[in-house]
Amino acid sequence: MKPQSQSSTPSYKISCRMSQEAAALERLCQVVRIRGFRIATMAVESAGENFDITLTLEGTRPIAMLQSQLEKLHTVAEVALGQVSGVRVQTA
């Protein structure tokens, strides 16, 4: 029997619109990773010449810092924060 360990990590939802450009999604994912967040879910839809992306992220760093960094990417048109979905408890 494995002992249970619990860790609480805040979960955030971000919506993003960006140009469909080579490697654009990779840059977005890299910024998320470098800023200390983990992608729990990612949905991408093609909308004309843009991608509409919805991310559910987990991390303990300030989400406003990540929003600011994503807005600096030249392919990103807008970034919107959704509701914080609380604390996720994981057991092993």
Short mmCIF file of C-alpha atoms in Angstrom, two decimals:
data_model
loop_
_atom_site.label_atom_id
_atom_site.label_comp_id
_atom_site.label_asym_id
_atom_site.label_seq_id
_atom_site.Cartn_x
_atom_site.Cartn_y
_atom_site.Cartn_z
CA MET A 1 0.00 0.00 0.00
CA LYS A 2 1.38 3.39 -1.01
CA PRO A 3 1.25 6.27 1.45
CA GLN A 4 -0.91 9.16 0.30
CA SER A 5 0.76 12.46 -0.33
CA GLN A 6 -1.17 15.64 -0.87
CA SER A 7 -0.05 18.77 -2.59
CA SER A 8 -2.20 21.73 -3.43
CA THR A 9 -1.60 23.64 -6.61
CA PRO A 10 -3.72 26.56 -7.80
CA SER A 11 -5.38 26.07 -11.17
CA TYR A 12 -5.94 28.88 -13.68
CA LYS A 13 -7.76 29.22 -16.99
CA ILE A 14 -6.35 31.40 -19.77
CA SER A 15 -7.84 32.15 -23.18
CA CYS A 16 -5.51 33.34 -25.88
CA ARG A 17 -5.82 34.38 -29.52
CA MET A 18 -2.71 34.23 -31.67
CA SER A 19 -1.71 34.26 -35.32
CA GLN A 20 -1.24 30.95 -37.07
CA GLU A 21 2.47 31.17 -37.63
CA ALA A 22 5.18 28.53 -37.75
CA ALA A 23 6.21 27.51 -34.23
CA ALA A 24 3.73 29.89 -32.56
CA LEU A 25 2.22 27.16 -30.35
CA GLU A 26 5.66 25.93 -29.37
CA ARG A 27 6.68 29.42 -28.25
CA LEU A 28 3.50 29.75 -26.20
CA CYS A 29 4.10 26.39 -24.50
CA GLN A 30 7.74 27.31 -23.84
CA VAL A 31 6.78 30.57 -22.13
CA VAL A 32 4.26 28.71 -19.96
CA ARG A 33 6.91 26.14 -18.95
CA ILE A 34 9.70 28.66 -18.33
CA ARG A 35 7.38 30.76 -16.14
CA GLY A 36 6.80 27.73 -13.89
CA PHE A 37 3.37 26.52 -14.94
CA ARG A 38 2.18 23.09 -16.04
CA ILE A 39 -0.42 22.68 -18.77
CA ALA A 40 -3.24 20.50 -17.44
CA THR A 41 -5.47 20.90 -20.53
CA MET A 42 -5.08 22.70 -23.84
CA ALA A 43 -7.72 23.20 -26.52
CA VAL A 44 -6.81 24.81 -29.85
CA GLU A 45 -9.27 25.83 -32.54
CA SER A 46 -8.44 27.32 -35.90
CA ALA A 47 -10.37 30.55 -36.53
CA GLY A 48 -9.44 32.00 -39.90
CA GLU A 49 -5.83 33.11 -39.67
CA ASN A 50 -5.79 32.79 -35.88
CA PHE A 51 -5.70 30.12 -33.20
CA ASP A 52 -8.14 30.36 -30.31
CA ILE A 53 -6.49 28.61 -27.38
CA THR A 54 -7.90 27.71 -23.99
CA LEU A 55 -5.41 26.56 -21.37
CA THR A 56 -5.92 25.20 -17.88
CA LEU A 57 -2.68 25.72 -16.01
CA GLU A 58 -1.34 24.67 -12.64
CA GLY A 59 1.36 26.56 -10.79
CA THR A 60 2.21 28.52 -7.71
CA ARG A 61 3.70 31.61 -9.34
CA PRO A 62 1.66 34.78 -9.98
CA ILE A 63 -0.57 34.26 -13.03
CA ALA A 64 -0.37 37.98 -13.92
CA MET A 65 3.36 37.51 -14.61
CA LEU A 66 2.58 34.79 -17.13
CA GLN A 67 -0.16 36.89 -18.74
CA SER A 68 2.29 39.76 -19.18
CA GLN A 69 4.89 37.50 -20.79
CA LEU A 70 2.37 35.92 -23.18
CA GLU A 71 1.18 39.37 -24.28
CA LYS A 72 4.77 40.18 -25.32
CA LEU A 73 4.83 37.38 -27.92
CA HIS A 74 4.51 39.01 -31.34
CA THR A 75 1.97 36.40 -32.53
CA VAL A 76 -0.39 36.92 -29.55
CA ALA A 77 -3.33 39.27 -30.16
CA GLU A 78 -4.98 38.95 -26.74
CA VAL A 79 -4.82 37.06 -23.46
CA ALA A 80 -7.72 36.80 -21.01
CA LEU A 81 -7.66 35.27 -17.56
CA GLY A 82 -10.59 33.13 -16.50
CA GLN A 83 -11.71 32.29 -13.00
CA VAL A 84 -9.24 30.65 -10.67
CA SER A 85 -10.68 27.20 -10.28
CA GLY A 86 -9.39 26.75 -6.77
CA VAL A 87 -6.89 24.31 -5.42
CA ARG A 88 -6.34 20.91 -6.90
CA VAL A 89 -5.44 18.17 -4.47
CA GLN A 90 -3.44 15.25 -5.81
CA THR A 91 -2.95 11.92 -4.11
CA ALA A 92 -0.38 9.31 -4.99
#
